[in-house]
PDB file of C-alpha atoms in Angstrom:
ATOM      1  CA  MET Z 276     128.838  93.629 112.424  1.00  0.00           C
ATOM      2  CA  GLY Z 277     130.164  97.141 112.601  1.00  0.00           C
ATOM      3  CA  ARG Z 278     133.270  99.158 111.785  1.00  0.00           C
ATOM      4  CA  SER Z 279     134.747  99.846 115.171  1.00  0.00           C
ATOM      5  CA  ILE Z 280     138.362  98.867 115.888  1.00  0.00           C
ATOM      6  CA  GLU Z 281     137.214  96.185 118.334  1.00  0.00           C
ATOM      7  CA  VAL Z 282     134.859  94.591 115.777  1.00  0.00           C
ATOM      8  CA  ILE Z 283     137.552  94.626 113.092  1.00  0.00           C
ATOM      9  CA  GLU Z 284     140.057  92.942 115.446  1.00  0.00           C
ATOM     10  CA  ILE Z 285     137.523  90.275 116.449  1.00  0.00           C
ATOM     11  CA  ASN Z 286     136.688  89.554 112.810  1.00  0.00           C
ATOM     12  CA  ASP Z 287     140.389  89.343 111.934  1.00  0.00           C
ATOM     13  CA  GLN Z 288     140.934  86.922 114.806  1.00  0.00           C
ATOM     14  CA  LEU Z 289     137.938  84.809 113.696  1.00  0.00           C
ATOM     15  CA  LEU Z 290     139.309  84.675 110.148  1.00  0.00           C
ATOM     16  CA  HIS Z 291     142.696  83.649 111.523  1.00  0.00           C
ATOM     17  CA  VAL Z 292     141.140  80.840 113.620  1.00  0.00           C
ATOM     18  CA  LYS Z 293     139.036  79.718 110.657  1.00  0.00           C
ATOM     19  CA  GLY Z 294     142.168  79.534 108.509  1.00  0.00           C
ATOM     20  CA  GLU Z 295     144.034  77.496 111.145  1.00  0.00           C
ATOM     21  CA  LEU Z 296     141.111  75.098 111.570  1.00  0.00           C
ATOM     22  CA  LEU Z 297     140.991  74.603 107.810  1.00  0.00           C
ATOM     23  CA  CYS Z 298     144.744  73.987 107.784  1.00  0.00           C
ATOM     24  CA  HIS Z 299     144.437  71.341 110.533  1.00  0.00           C
ATOM     25  CA  TYR Z 300     141.523  69.747 108.684  1.00  0.00           C
ATOM     26  CA  ASN Z 301     143.576  69.494 105.490  1.00  0.00           C
ATOM     27  CA  LEU Z 302     146.550  67.991 107.360  1.00  0.00           C
ATOM     28  CA  LEU Z 303     144.340  65.389 109.030  1.00  0.00           C
ATOM     29  CA  LYS Z 304     142.715  64.578 105.705  1.00  0.00           C
ATOM     30  CA  LYS Z 305     146.137  64.039 104.100  1.00  0.00           C
ATOM     31  CA  GLN Z 306     146.913  61.453 106.783  1.00  0.00           C
ATOM     32  CA  GLY Z 307     144.146  59.352 105.283  1.00  0.00           C
ATOM     33  CA  SER Z 308     141.887  59.252 108.312  1.00  0.00           C
ATOM     34  CA  ALA Z 309     138.217  60.137 108.531  1.00  0.00           C
ATOM     35  CA  VAL Z 310     138.157  63.562 110.160  1.00  0.00           C
ATOM     36  CA  VAL Z 311     135.730  64.271 112.999  1.00  0.00           C
ATOM     37  CA  PRO Z 312     135.280  67.618 114.803  1.00  0.00           C
ATOM     38  CA  THR Z 313     137.032  66.385 117.954  1.00  0.00           C
ATOM     39  CA  MET Z 314     140.162  65.612 115.952  1.00  0.00           C
ATOM     40  CA  ILE Z 315     140.235  69.153 114.521  1.00  0.00           C
ATOM     41  CA  LYS Z 316     139.678  70.654 117.978  1.00  0.00           C
ATOM     42  CA  ASN Z 317     142.498  68.575 119.515  1.00  0.00           C
ATOM     43  CA  ALA Z 318     144.855  69.430 116.655  1.00  0.00           C
ATOM     44  CA  TYR Z 319     144.059  73.145 117.020  1.00  0.00           C
ATOM     45  CA  LEU Z 320     144.542  73.074 120.801  1.00  0.00           C
ATOM     46  CA  GLY Z 321     147.699  70.986 120.516  1.00  0.00           C
ATOM     47  CA  VAL Z 322     146.226  68.052 122.416  1.00  0.00           C
ATOM     48  CA  HIS Z 323     148.105  64.902 121.482  1.00  0.00           C
ATOM     49  CA  GLN Z 324     145.834  61.904 121.059  1.00  0.00           C
ATOM     50  CA  GLU Z 325     147.465  58.553 121.661  1.00  0.00           C
ATOM     51  CA  LYS Z 326     146.937  56.284 118.697  1.00  0.00           C
ATOM     52  CA  GLN Z 327     145.220  53.089 119.694  1.00  0.00           C
ATOM     53  CA  THR Z 328     146.680  49.844 118.420  1.00  0.00           C
ATOM     54  CA  LEU Z 329     145.196  46.495 117.516  1.00  0.00           C
ATOM     55  CA  LEU Z 330     146.859  44.604 120.370  1.00  0.00           C
ATOM     56  CA  GLN Z 331     145.623  47.206 122.866  1.00  0.00           C
ATOM     57  CA  VAL Z 332     142.082  46.452 121.708  1.00  0.00           C
ATOM     58  CA  VAL Z 333     142.775  42.710 121.969  1.00  0.00           C
ATOM     59  CA  ASP Z 334     144.117  43.095 125.522  1.00  0.00           C
ATOM     60  CA  PHE Z 335     141.134  45.238 126.536  1.00  0.00           C
ATOM     61  CA  HIS Z 336     138.679  42.691 125.128  1.00  0.00           C
ATOM     62  CA  ASN Z 337     140.452  39.708 126.669  1.00  0.00           C
ATOM     63  CA  GLY Z 338     140.690  41.445 130.050  1.00  0.00           C
ATOM     64  CA  LYS Z 339     136.941  42.090 130.084  1.00  0.00           C
ATOM     65  CA  PHE Z 340     136.260  38.564 128.898  1.00  0.00           C
ATOM     66  CA  LYS Z 341     138.445  37.137 131.691  1.00  0.00           C
ATOM     67  CA  GLU Z 342     136.419  39.097 134.254  1.00  0.00           C
ATOM     68  CA  LYS Z 343     133.248  37.494 132.872  1.00  0.00           C
ATOM     69  CA  VAL Z 344     134.868  34.054 133.071  1.00  0.00           C
ATOM     70  CA  ASP Z 345     135.800  34.691 136.702  1.00  0.00           C
ATOM     71  CA  LYS Z 346     132.178  35.621 137.463  1.00  0.00           C
ATOM     72  CA  GLY Z 347     130.889  32.490 135.712  1.00  0.00           C
ATOM     73  CA  LYS Z 348     129.218  34.412 132.881  1.00  0.00           C
ATOM     74  CA  ARG Z 349     131.480  33.033 130.132  1.00  0.00           C
ATOM     75  CA  GLU Z 350     133.296  29.746 129.567  1.00  0.00           C
ATOM     76  CA  ASN Z 351     137.029  29.394 130.105  1.00  0.00           C
ATOM     77  CA  SER Z 352     137.304  27.378 126.866  1.00  0.00           C
ATOM     78  CA  THR Z 353     136.032  30.395 124.895  1.00  0.00           C
ATOM     79  CA  TYR Z 354     138.517  32.629 126.706  1.00  0.00           C
ATOM     80  CA  LYS Z 355     141.331  30.299 125.591  1.00  0.00           C
ATOM     81  CA  LYS Z 356     140.163  30.717 121.979  1.00  0.00           C
ATOM     82  CA  TRP Z 357     140.450  34.493 122.342  1.00  0.00           C
ATOM     83  CA  LEU Z 358     143.972  34.069 123.713  1.00  0.00           C
ATOM     84  CA  THR Z 359     144.795  31.923 120.676  1.00  0.00           C
ATOM     85  CA  THR Z 360     143.378  34.647 118.416  1.00  0.00           C
ATOM     86  CA  LYS Z 361     145.761  37.127 120.049  1.00  0.00           C
ATOM     87  CA  ASP Z 362     148.668  34.722 119.504  1.00  0.00           C
ATOM     88  CA  LYS Z 363     147.788  34.368 115.802  1.00  0.00           C
ATOM     89  CA  ILE Z 364     147.503  38.135 115.336  1.00  0.00           C
ATOM     90  CA  THR Z 365     150.809  38.714 117.148  1.00  0.00           C
ATOM     91  CA  ALA Z 366     152.566  36.054 115.058  1.00  0.00           C
ATOM     92  CA  PHE Z 367     151.163  37.570 111.858  1.00  0.00           C
ATOM     93  CA  LEU Z 368     152.226  41.096 112.813  1.00  0.00           C
ATOM     94  CA  SER Z 369     155.779  40.053 113.643  1.00  0.00           C
ATOM     95  CA  GLY Z 370     156.181  37.427 110.911  1.00  0.00           C
ATOM     96  CA  VAL Z 371     154.596  39.179 107.930  1.00  0.00           C
ATOM     97  CA  LEU Z 372     154.334  42.880 108.729  1.00  0.00           C
ATOM     98  CA  LYS Z 373     157.555  42.945 110.818  1.00  0.00           C
ATOM     99  CA  MET Z 374     155.775  44.962 113.520  1.00  0.00           C
ATOM    100  CA  LYS Z 375     155.174  44.372 117.221  1.00  0.00           C
ATOM    101  CA  ASP Z 376     151.792  46.099 116.937  1.00  0.00           C
ATOM    102  CA  ILE Z 377     149.828  48.144 114.414  1.00  0.00           C
ATOM    103  CA  PRO Z 378     147.888  51.398 114.917  1.00  0.00           C
ATOM    104  CA  LEU Z 379     144.225  50.951 114.065  1.00  0.00           C
ATOM    105  CA  GLU Z 380     144.414  53.711 111.481  1.00  0.00           C
ATOM    106  CA  ARG Z 381     147.011  51.750 109.489  1.00  0.00           C
ATOM    107  CA  ILE Z 382     144.824  48.680 109.056  1.00  0.00           C
ATOM    108  CA  GLU Z 383     143.827  48.461 105.408  1.00  0.00           C
ATOM    109  CA  PHE Z 384     141.827  46.112 103.216  1.00  0.00           C
ATOM    110  CA  SER Z 385     144.918  44.058 102.436  1.00  0.00           C
ATOM    111  CA  PHE Z 386     145.217  43.194 106.151  1.00  0.00           C
ATOM    112  CA  ALA Z 387     142.360  40.683 105.860  1.00  0.00           C
ATOM    113  CA  GLU Z 388     143.734  38.902 102.826  1.00  0.00           C
ATOM    114  CA  ASP Z 389     147.303  38.864 104.135  1.00  0.00           C
ATOM    115  CA  PHE Z 390     146.160  37.527 107.515  1.00  0.00           C
ATOM    116  CA  PHE Z 391     144.067  34.824 105.808  1.00  0.00           C
ATOM    117  CA  ASP Z 392     147.016  33.827 103.599  1.00  0.00           C
ATOM    118  CA  TYR Z 393     149.338  33.731 106.603  1.00  0.00           C
ATOM    119  CA  LEU Z 394     146.967  31.485 108.550  1.00  0.00           C
ATOM    120  CA  THR Z 395     146.329  29.067 105.695  1.00  0.00           C
ATOM    121  CA  LEU Z 396     149.711  29.017 103.972  1.00  0.00           C
ATOM    122  CA  THR Z 397     152.245  29.639 106.726  1.00  0.00           C
ATOM    123  CA  GLU Z 398     150.421  28.206 109.744  1.00  0.00           C
ATOM    124  CA  GLY Z 399     148.738  25.461 107.696  1.00  0.00           C
ATOM    125  CA  ILE Z 400     145.303  26.138 109.175  1.00  0.00           C
ATOM    126  CA  GLN Z 401     142.199  25.004 107.282  1.00  0.00           C
ATOM    127  CA  ASP Z 402     140.145  27.716 105.546  1.00  0.00           C
ATOM    128  CA  ASN Z 403     137.130  27.519 107.874  1.00  0.00           C
ATOM    129  CA  THR Z 404     139.297  27.774 110.984  1.00  0.00           C
ATOM    130  CA  ALA Z 405     141.219  30.683 109.476  1.00  0.00           C
ATOM    131  CA  MET Z 406     137.905  32.420 108.803  1.00  0.00           C
ATOM    132  CA  LYS Z 407     137.007  32.087 112.497  1.00  0.00           C
ATOM    133  CA  TYR Z 408     140.187  33.992 113.372  1.00  0.00           C
ATOM    134  CA  LEU Z 409     139.250  36.643 110.790  1.00  0.00           C
ATOM    135  CA  LYS Z 410     135.758  36.851 112.255  1.00  0.00           C
ATOM    136  CA  ASN Z 411     137.227  37.305 115.752  1.00  0.00           C
ATOM    137  CA  THR Z 412     139.507  40.049 114.442  1.00  0.00           C
ATOM    138  CA  LYS Z 413     136.538  41.756 112.827  1.00  0.00           C
ATOM    139  CA  GLN Z 414     134.728  41.616 116.170  1.00  0.00           C
ATOM    140  CA  LEU Z 415     137.715  43.261 117.872  1.00  0.00           C
ATOM    141  CA  LEU Z 416     137.813  46.051 115.291  1.00  0.00           C
ATOM    142  CA  LYS Z 417     134.091  46.583 115.715  1.00  0.00           C
ATOM    143  CA  LEU Z 418     134.676  46.879 119.474  1.00  0.00           C
ATOM    144  CA  ALA Z 419     137.271  49.597 118.834  1.00  0.00           C
ATOM    145  CA  VAL Z 420     134.759  51.528 116.737  1.00  0.00           C
ATOM    146  CA  GLN Z 421     131.903  51.189 119.223  1.00  0.00           C
ATOM    147  CA  ARG Z 422     133.769  51.883 122.453  1.00  0.00           C
ATOM    148  CA  ASN Z 423     136.219  54.530 121.381  1.00  0.00           C
ATOM    149  CA  GLY Z 424     134.439  56.229 118.527  1.00  0.00           C
ATOM    150  CA  CYS Z 425     137.403  55.252 116.413  1.00  0.00           C
ATOM    151  CA  SER Z 426     136.551  56.379 112.919  1.00  0.00           C
ATOM    152  CA  VAL Z 427     139.890  55.730 111.264  1.00  0.00           C
ATOM    153  CA  ILE Z 428     139.340  52.039 110.575  1.00  0.00           C
ATOM    154  CA  PRO Z 429     138.328  51.580 106.948  1.00  0.00           C
ATOM    155  CA  CYS Z 430     134.640  50.721 106.925  1.00  0.00           C
ATOM    156  CA  ARG Z 431     135.147  48.106 104.228  1.00  0.00           C
ATOM    157  CA  ILE Z 432     136.770  45.691 106.683  1.00  0.00           C
ATOM    158  CA  MET Z 433     133.527  45.470 108.610  1.00  0.00           C
ATOM    159  CA  TYR Z 434     132.078  42.974 106.143  1.00  0.00           C
ATOM    160  CA  VAL Z 435     131.631  39.393 107.275  1.00  0.00           C
ATOM    161  CA  PRO Z 436     132.130  36.503 104.839  1.00  0.00           C
ATOM    162  CA  ILE Z 437     129.461  33.842 104.544  1.00  0.00           C
ATOM    163  CA  SER Z 438     129.968  30.308 103.343  1.00  0.00           C
ATOM    164  CA  THR Z 439     129.469  29.193  99.777  1.00  0.00           C
ATOM    165  CA  ARG Z 440     127.194  26.330  98.778  1.00  0.00           C
ATOM    166  CA  SER Z 441     130.100  23.915  99.098  1.00  0.00           C
ATOM    167  CA  GLY Z 442     130.376  24.793 102.786  1.00  0.00           C
ATOM    168  CA  ILE Z 443     133.860  26.302 102.436  1.00  0.00           C
ATOM    169  CA  TYR Z 444     134.436  29.976 103.115  1.00  0.00           C
ATOM    170  CA  SER Z 445     135.373  31.829  99.967  1.00  0.00           C
ATOM    171  CA  PRO Z 446     135.909  35.482 100.883  1.00  0.00           C
ATOM    172  CA  TRP Z 447     138.119  36.528  98.006  1.00  0.00           C
ATOM    173  CA  GLN Z 448     136.501  34.964  94.924  1.00  0.00           C
ATOM    174  CA  ASN Z 449     133.157  36.695  94.636  1.00  0.00           C
ATOM    175  CA  SER Z 450     131.803  39.775  96.334  1.00  0.00           C
ATOM    176  CA  ALA Z 451     128.371  38.127  96.334  1.00  0.00           C
ATOM    177  CA  HIS Z 452     129.632  35.836  99.091  1.00  0.00           C
ATOM    178  CA  CYS Z 453     129.755  38.713 101.546  1.00  0.00           C
ATOM    179  CA  ILE Z 454     127.092  40.320 103.676  1.00  0.00           C
ATOM    180  CA  ILE Z 455     127.019  43.484 105.751  1.00  0.00           C
ATOM    181  CA  LYS Z 456     126.539  43.129 109.507  1.00  0.00           C
ATOM    182  CA  ASN Z 457     125.810  45.914 111.997  1.00  0.00           C
ATOM    183  CA  PHE Z 458     127.533  48.791 110.246  1.00  0.00           C
ATOM    184  CA  PRO Z 459     128.323  51.696 112.565  1.00  0.00           C
ATOM    185  CA  PHE Z 460     128.863  54.042 109.601  1.00  0.00           C
ATOM    186  CA  PRO Z 461     125.729  54.862 107.578  1.00  0.00           C
ATOM    187  CA  ALA Z 462     127.809  56.034 104.608  1.00  0.00           C
ATOM    188  CA  CYS Z 463     129.438  52.623 104.323  1.00  0.00           C
ATOM    189  CA  ARG Z 464     126.114  50.901 103.729  1.00  0.00           C
ATOM    190  CA  LYS Z 465     126.017  52.542 100.319  1.00  0.00           C
ATOM    191  CA  GLN Z 466     129.284  50.946  99.263  1.00  0.00           C
ATOM    192  CA  LYS Z 467     128.639  48.672  96.287  1.00  0.00           C
ATOM    193  CA  THR Z 468     131.744  46.483  96.326  1.00  0.00           C
ATOM    194  CA  PRO Z 469     132.016  44.637  99.636  1.00  0.00           C
ATOM    195  CA  THR Z 470     135.268  43.309 100.932  1.00  0.00           C
ATOM    196  CA  CYS Z 471     135.887  40.880 103.702  1.00  0.00           C
ATOM    197  CA  LEU Z 472     137.032  40.756 107.331  1.00  0.00           C
TER     198      LEU Z 472
END
């Protein structure tokens, strides 16, 4: 408040900062990610945030799991299944997406369906086994959200498929065959059309 030169300069500077923050917000929004205050602050200050990738999350999880195996808190057979999950994800990324790795923010709804199709059609894996790999991948994505506050993963991939009456997983035929489990985003609970992974 006031009309002194100092007050006018401060207000001009505040308006300038407000304009820059709004500009950074709009740029981040155009990138398709959910914008949180920390992202705007880092963009304004010029702090470069390294984009986390899916295989980095897999390696982090498997490293922690291996430590638990070494301490006798988990079974080595389960650890081998997680290593197989990594192999399937890596093969899918290189074979279908033609990528060595994928940033978490680029994972979309189609990732689940494409991964399922790859496992069942290309690898020849049965539907129920393929769904276990999808469930493991969902668990890894949930880990990324919980540990790193990663908010760029589409919330719709946090749905978990349940089996139909016939005992075969059917994630793509009917949205009624999906349930919501442990959503970290309250806004996503309101979503009416569930999708799977």
